[in-house]
Amino acid sequence: MQIKTISQLLKEGADLQKLLDFLMETESQSFVSELQEKRETYFNRINTFPEYVFLFFDDENNYFGYFCGELLNKIPETAEEIAFDHTPCNTSDGHVFYISSFAINKKYRKMHLGKIMFTKVFQLLQKDSKIKEMILLVNEKWESARRIYEGCGFKIINTFENVFPPEPLIVDEKGNEENDNNKLHSDSNYTKGLLMRFIP
């Protein structure tokens, strides 16, 4: 597994539109439609903080995951401040690193790569002198993701009501639950978002 920033890839001659194609494909595979962010959002992230958009690829140069973040001047007090599809501000002098998105391409799931991927970027970010603390927003029901974050030292500092829409679920032939945007889930209530924080 290798990791590079979009900034590095573009300097090496990568095609920006193909990189965006991969980001959007993985986005659509990873999140229900209400949580899928627009191509324009990722384009703005790349333009604003190209050094904080990381792509993962295998030994055959096939991309399989991404990790995005941005710098903020302060800890958000409301979920609206870091709402889906928000335009990142060019706060290059910020000290709070907000992890805005993290996902794995569907073909590479069930390989236990999530923890490895997150930890690799997390370790890189800890070496960044501009970053004094890190935050992320996670659905209270995403227990696997929460375990990864808690294992890295993130702690819940706030709870925002009605942030995440209900997730349609199906069960595959192995008994694993998967998102299916074409199926309806019986739970129609929006769930809480947990704001988690890490101080290096």
mmCIF file of C-alpha atoms in Angstrom, residues 19-39 42 45 64-66 85 101-107 109 142 167-168 170 178-183:
data_model
loop_
_atom_site.group_PDB
_atom_site.id
_atom_site.type_symbol
_atom_site.label_atom_id
_atom_site.label_comp_id
_atom_site.label_asym_id
_atom_site.label_seq_id
_atom_site.Cartn_x
_atom_site.Cartn_y
_atom_site.Cartn_z
ATOM 1 C CA LEU A 19 -8.458 11.714 -9.846
ATOM 2 C CA LEU A 20 -11.823 13.407 -9.357
ATOM 3 C CA ASP A 21 -13.513 10.517 -11.188
ATOM 4 C CA PHE A 22 -12.002 8.102 -8.667
ATOM 5 C CA LEU A 23 -13.016 10.272 -5.703
ATOM 6 C CA MET A 24 -16.601 10.484 -6.915
ATOM 7 C CA GLU A 25 -16.822 6.754 -7.667
ATOM 8 C CA THR A 26 -15.606 5.903 -4.171
ATOM 9 C CA GLU A 27 -17.887 8.537 -2.653
ATOM 10 C CA SER A 28 -20.942 7.006 -4.347
ATOM 11 C CA GLN A 29 -19.968 3.507 -3.163
ATOM 12 C CA SER A 30 -19.356 4.557 0.420
ATOM 13 C CA PHE A 31 -22.198 6.849 1.449
ATOM 14 C CA VAL A 32 -25.959 7.080 1.072
ATOM 15 C CA SER A 33 -27.098 9.693 -1.433
ATOM 16 C CA GLU A 34 -27.829 12.324 1.235
ATOM 17 C CA LEU A 35 -24.204 12.145 2.402
ATOM 18 C CA GLN A 36 -22.542 12.097 -0.999
ATOM 19 C CA GLU A 37 -20.688 15.319 -1.652
ATOM 20 C CA LYS A 38 -20.487 16.958 -5.058
ATOM 21 C CA ARG A 39 -17.608 16.911 -7.515
ATOM 22 C CA TYR A 42 -13.805 17.919 -3.928
ATOM 23 C CA ARG A 45 -10.865 20.957 -1.446
ATOM 24 C CA PHE A 64 -8.493 2.270 -3.622
ATOM 25 C CA GLY A 65 -9.118 4.921 -0.962
ATOM 26 C CA TYR A 66 -8.913 8.550 0.014
ATOM 27 C CA ASP A 85 -20.704 20.091 0.738
ATOM 28 C CA SER A 101 -13.964 12.567 4.547
ATOM 29 C CA PHE A 102 -12.400 9.111 4.500
ATOM 30 C CA ALA A 103 -13.502 6.182 2.319
ATOM 31 C CA ILE A 104 -12.426 2.928 0.658
ATOM 32 C CA ASN A 105 -13.372 1.701 -2.817
ATOM 33 C CA LYS A 106 -15.904 -1.127 -2.663
ATOM 34 C CA LYS A 107 -13.577 -3.704 -4.283
ATOM 35 C CA ARG A 109 -13.529 -3.709 1.490
ATOM 36 C CA TRP A 142 -20.791 3.879 12.901
ATOM 37 C CA GLU A 167 -28.993 4.601 6.144
ATOM 38 C CA PRO A 168 -30.725 2.079 3.860
ATOM 39 C CA ILE A 170 -29.293 -4.730 2.960
ATOM 40 C CA GLU A 178 -24.203 -3.065 3.120
ATOM 41 C CA ASN A 179 -25.571 0.288 1.999
ATOM 42 C CA ASP A 180 -28.050 0.140 -0.851
ATOM 43 C CA ASN A 181 -29.363 3.519 -1.921
ATOM 44 C CA ASN A 182 -32.307 1.850 -3.668
ATOM 45 C CA LYS A 183 -33.643 0.165 -0.528
#
